[in-house]
Amino acid sequence: MNSTYNSVLTIAGSDSGGCAGIQADIKSISANGAFAASVITATTAQNTQGVFDIHPIPVSHIRKQLIAVLEDIDFGAIKIGMLHSAEVIETVKKTLKEYSVKNIVLDPVMIATSGDRLLNKTAVASLKSFLSDARLITPNIPEAEILIDKKIDSEKLGEAAQEIGETFKTSVLLKGGHLEDSEQMTDTLFLYDTQQVIFIHNPRIKTKNTHGTGCTLSSAIAAQLSLELTLEEAVINACSYLNEAITQGKDKTLGKGNGPVQHFPK
């Protein structure tokens, strides 16, 4: 008897260095037991030391990529990474609605590792209008502060995650990687349907090899959802996977800058 692939579509930019973006997404989805398809929104000249050039893919071609895969493949989840302009955001939003996709995991990429904003105010407004279409959004602390326009106190992560979720009518995984005042890594999950707040703890790993962790985590969650797990199970499993991937990649060397995680931990 034939069986069906558990498939995930990732919509994001390409990282020529292979640490983040589409490349990290495909590795993470594969490592978590699903089949990865992709729609590329931009290519970058990038390595472990930085991003040196970005070439946006024409919006008409992004839409054609989306239609091509959505017409043919039944996806158990959709992962969305960086959408670099309001026009791209609106095109992706419109096209996904046409196909009634399920289990959108949206990583609201707005700030570079350097701290620079990646989206202008118009694009941020478009992105905010898209968030309610997602089943889960995965902001880090700086991105979360943009979403609710306030500083987030490390003592009130649960309240912040809930405020974001209620504002945008979606579940939220508030990532704790920017909070370095603890030996524990705490990610905060707010489940919109049940109004639960769940704190997910993992050991904090000291390493510079964290390039692409946000892409890797959101893709792992999408893969777990495609396997028909609950949202809580999918997030907990993905956080555990990422922690092990960081642990096993912490002492490896790739290039001269910030290296990747070990996407296929043994």
Coordinates of C-alpha atoms in Angstrom, one line a residue:
M1 CA 0.0 0.0 0.0
N2 CA 1.3 3.5 -0.9
S3 CA 1.9 6.0 1.9
T4 CA 1.9 9.8 1.7
Y5 CA 4.8 12.1 2.7
N6 CA 4.3 14.4 5.6
S7 CA 5.1 17.6 3.7
V8 CA 6.1 21.1 4.8
L9 CA 6.4 24.2 2.6
T10 CA 9.0 26.7 3.6
I11 CA 8.7 30.3 2.3
A12 CA 11.8 32.3 2.9
G13 CA 15.1 33.6 1.6
S14 CA 18.2 31.6 0.5
D15 CA 21.4 31.7 2.6
S16 CA 24.4 31.0 0.4
G17 CA 26.4 30.0 3.5
G18 CA 23.9 27.3 4.3
C19 CA 23.4 28.2 8.0
A20 CA 20.0 29.9 7.9
G21 CA 17.1 30.6 5.6
I22 CA 15.8 28.0 3.1
Q23 CA 18.9 25.9 3.6
A24 CA 18.4 25.6 7.4
D25 CA 14.7 25.1 6.9
I26 CA 15.1 22.1 4.6
K27 CA 17.7 20.5 6.9
S28 CA 15.5 21.1 10.0
I29 CA 12.3 19.8 8.3
S30 CA 14.1 16.7 7.1
A31 CA 15.7 16.0 10.5
N32 CA 12.2 16.2 12.0
G33 CA 10.8 13.5 9.7
A34 CA 9.0 15.5 7.1
F35 CA 9.5 16.3 3.4
A36 CA 10.5 19.9 2.6
A37 CA 9.4 21.9 -0.4
S38 CA 10.4 25.6 -0.8
V39 CA 9.4 29.0 -2.2
I40 CA 12.4 31.4 -2.4
T41 CA 11.6 35.0 -1.8
A42 CA 15.2 36.4 -2.1
T43 CA 18.7 35.2 -2.6
T44 CA 21.6 36.5 -0.4
A45 CA 25.3 36.8 -0.7
Q46 CA 25.9 35.5 2.9
N47 CA 28.4 33.5 4.9
T48 CA 29.1 33.0 8.6
Q49 CA 30.3 36.6 9.0
G50 CA 27.4 38.5 7.6
V51 CA 25.0 39.4 4.8
F52 CA 26.7 41.3 2.0
D53 CA 24.0 41.5 -0.7
I54 CA 20.3 40.7 -1.1
H55 CA 18.6 40.1 -4.4
P56 CA 14.8 40.1 -4.2
I57 CA 12.9 37.6 -6.3
P58 CA 10.3 39.3 -8.5
V59 CA 6.9 39.2 -6.8
S60 CA 5.2 37.6 -9.8
H61 CA 7.7 34.7 -9.7
I62 CA 7.2 34.2 -6.0
R63 CA 3.4 33.9 -6.7
K64 CA 4.1 31.4 -9.5
Q65 CA 6.3 29.3 -7.2
L66 CA 3.5 29.3 -4.6
I67 CA 0.9 28.3 -7.1
A68 CA 3.1 25.6 -8.6
V69 CA 3.6 23.7 -5.3
L70 CA 0.2 24.4 -3.8
E71 CA -1.6 23.1 -6.9
D72 CA 0.3 19.8 -6.7
I73 CA 1.2 19.0 -3.0
D74 CA -1.0 18.7 0.1
F75 CA 1.1 20.3 2.9
G76 CA 0.6 19.5 6.5
A77 CA 2.2 22.8 7.6
I78 CA 3.6 26.0 6.1
K79 CA 6.7 27.7 7.6
I80 CA 7.2 31.4 6.7
G81 CA 10.5 33.2 7.2
M82 CA 11.7 36.6 6.1
L83 CA 9.3 38.4 3.7
H84 CA 11.3 41.5 2.9
S85 CA 8.6 44.0 1.6
A86 CA 4.9 44.8 2.0
E87 CA 4.3 43.7 -1.6
V88 CA 5.8 40.3 -0.9
I89 CA 3.9 39.9 2.4
E90 CA 0.5 40.8 0.7
T91 CA 1.2 38.4 -2.2
V92 CA 2.0 35.5 0.1
K93 CA -0.9 36.2 2.4
K94 CA -3.4 36.4 -0.6
T95 CA -2.1 33.3 -2.3
L96 CA -2.1 31.1 0.9
K97 CA -5.7 32.2 1.6
E98 CA -6.7 31.1 -1.9
Y99 CA -5.5 27.6 -1.1
S100 CA -6.9 27.4 2.5
V101 CA -3.6 26.1 3.9
K102 CA -3.4 24.9 7.5
N103 CA -0.8 25.1 10.3
I104 CA 1.1 28.3 9.3
V105 CA 4.1 28.8 11.5
L106 CA 5.3 32.4 11.0
D107 CA 8.7 33.6 12.1
P108 CA 8.2 37.4 12.1
V109 CA 11.8 38.3 11.0
M110 CA 12.2 42.0 11.5
I111 CA 15.6 42.6 13.1
A112 CA 19.0 41.4 12.0
T113 CA 21.5 39.9 14.4
S114 CA 23.3 43.3 14.3
G115 CA 20.2 44.9 15.7
D116 CA 19.3 46.7 12.5
R117 CA 15.7 46.7 11.4
L118 CA 15.1 44.7 8.2
L119 CA 11.6 45.9 7.4
N120 CA 10.3 49.5 7.0
K121 CA 7.1 50.7 8.8
T122 CA 4.8 49.8 5.8
A123 CA 6.2 46.3 5.7
V124 CA 5.8 45.9 9.5
A125 CA 2.2 47.0 9.3
S126 CA 1.6 44.4 6.5
L127 CA 3.3 41.7 8.5
K128 CA 1.2 42.5 11.6
S129 CA -2.0 42.2 9.5
F130 CA -0.8 38.7 8.5
L131 CA -0.2 37.3 11.9
S132 CA -3.8 36.3 12.7
D133 CA -3.6 33.9 9.7
A134 CA -0.9 31.9 11.5
R135 CA -1.5 29.1 13.9
L136 CA 1.7 30.1 15.7
I137 CA 4.2 33.0 15.5
T138 CA 7.7 32.7 16.9
P139 CA 9.1 36.2 17.7
N140 CA 12.3 36.7 19.7
I141 CA 12.4 39.4 22.4
P142 CA 13.3 42.4 20.1
E143 CA 10.7 41.4 17.5
A144 CA 8.1 40.9 20.3
E145 CA 8.8 44.5 21.5
I146 CA 8.0 45.8 18.1
L147 CA 4.8 43.9 17.9
I148 CA 3.4 45.4 21.2
D149 CA 5.5 48.6 21.1
K150 CA 6.9 48.2 24.6
K151 CA 9.9 46.8 26.4
I152 CA 9.5 43.3 27.7
D153 CA 10.6 42.6 31.3
S154 CA 12.3 39.2 31.7
E155 CA 10.1 38.7 34.8
K156 CA 6.9 39.0 32.8
L157 CA 7.4 36.8 29.7
G158 CA 4.1 35.0 30.2
E159 CA 2.2 38.3 30.3
A160 CA 4.0 39.5 27.2
A161 CA 3.4 36.3 25.2
Q162 CA -0.3 36.4 26.2
E163 CA -0.6 40.1 25.2
I164 CA 0.9 39.4 21.8
G165 CA -1.4 36.4 21.3
E166 CA -4.5 38.3 22.3
T167 CA -3.6 41.3 20.2
F168 CA -3.0 39.3 17.0
K169 CA -5.4 36.4 17.8
T170 CA -2.9 33.6 17.4
S171 CA -0.7 31.3 19.5
V172 CA 2.8 32.7 20.4
L173 CA 6.2 31.1 21.1
L174 CA 8.2 33.9 22.7
K175 CA 11.8 32.9 22.3
G176 CA 14.2 33.6 25.2
G177 CA 17.5 33.5 23.4
H178 CA 18.2 37.2 23.9
L179 CA 17.9 36.9 27.7
E180 CA 21.3 35.9 28.8
D181 CA 20.9 36.4 32.6
S182 CA 20.2 32.7 33.3
E183 CA 21.9 29.3 32.9
Q184 CA 18.5 28.1 31.7
M185 CA 16.9 28.8 28.3
T186 CA 13.3 29.7 28.8
D187 CA 10.9 29.8 25.8
T188 CA 7.3 30.9 26.6
L189 CA 4.4 29.4 24.8
F190 CA 0.9 31.0 24.8
L191 CA -1.8 28.8 23.4
Y192 CA -4.5 31.1 22.1
D193 CA -7.3 28.5 22.0
T194 CA -7.0 27.5 25.6
Q195 CA -5.4 30.7 27.0
Q196 CA -2.6 28.5 28.6
V197 CA 0.9 29.8 29.2
I198 CA 3.6 27.1 29.2
F199 CA 7.3 27.7 30.1
I200 CA 9.7 25.5 28.2
H201 CA 13.1 25.1 29.9
N202 CA 16.3 23.8 28.3
P203 CA 20.0 24.2 29.3
R204 CA 21.6 27.4 27.9
I205 CA 24.6 26.4 25.7
K206 CA 27.6 28.7 25.5
T207 CA 28.6 28.8 21.9
K208 CA 28.9 31.2 19.0
N209 CA 27.3 28.6 16.6
T210 CA 23.8 29.9 16.7
H211 CA 23.5 31.2 13.1
G212 CA 20.0 30.2 11.9
T213 CA 18.5 29.0 15.2
G214 CA 15.3 30.9 14.6
C215 CA 14.8 29.4 11.1
T216 CA 15.7 26.0 12.4
L217 CA 13.2 26.1 15.3
S218 CA 10.2 27.4 13.4
S219 CA 10.8 24.8 10.7
A220 CA 11.1 22.0 13.3
I221 CA 7.7 23.1 14.7
A222 CA 6.1 23.0 11.3
A223 CA 7.5 19.5 10.6
Q224 CA 6.2 18.3 14.0
L225 CA 2.8 19.7 13.2
S226 CA 2.8 17.9 9.8
L227 CA 3.2 14.7 11.8
E228 CA -0.2 15.6 13.4
L229 CA 1.0 16.4 16.9
T230 CA -0.7 19.0 19.0
L231 CA 0.7 22.5 19.0
E232 CA 2.0 22.0 22.5
E233 CA 3.7 18.7 21.6
A234 CA 5.1 20.1 18.4
V235 CA 6.7 23.1 20.1
I236 CA 8.2 21.1 23.0
N237 CA 9.6 18.6 20.7
A238 CA 11.1 21.3 18.4
C239 CA 12.7 23.2 21.3
S240 CA 14.3 19.9 22.5
Y241 CA 15.5 19.2 19.0
L242 CA 17.1 22.7 18.7
N243 CA 18.7 22.4 22.1
E244 CA 20.4 19.1 21.1
A245 CA 21.3 20.5 17.7
I246 CA 23.1 23.5 19.4
T247 CA 24.8 21.2 21.9
Q248 CA 26.2 18.9 19.2
G249 CA 27.3 21.8 17.0
K250 CA 28.7 24.0 19.8
D251 CA 32.4 23.0 19.2
K252 CA 32.3 22.6 15.4
T253 CA 33.9 25.1 13.1
L254 CA 32.5 26.4 9.8
G255 CA 34.0 29.5 8.3
K256 CA 35.4 32.4 10.3
G257 CA 32.2 33.7 12.0
N258 CA 29.1 32.4 13.7
G259 CA 28.5 28.8 12.6
P260 CA 25.4 26.7 12.3
V261 CA 23.8 24.2 14.6
Q262 CA 24.2 20.5 13.9
H263 CA 20.9 20.0 12.1
F264 CA 21.2 16.2 12.1
P265 CA 22.2 15.4 15.7
K266 CA 23.2 11.8 16.3

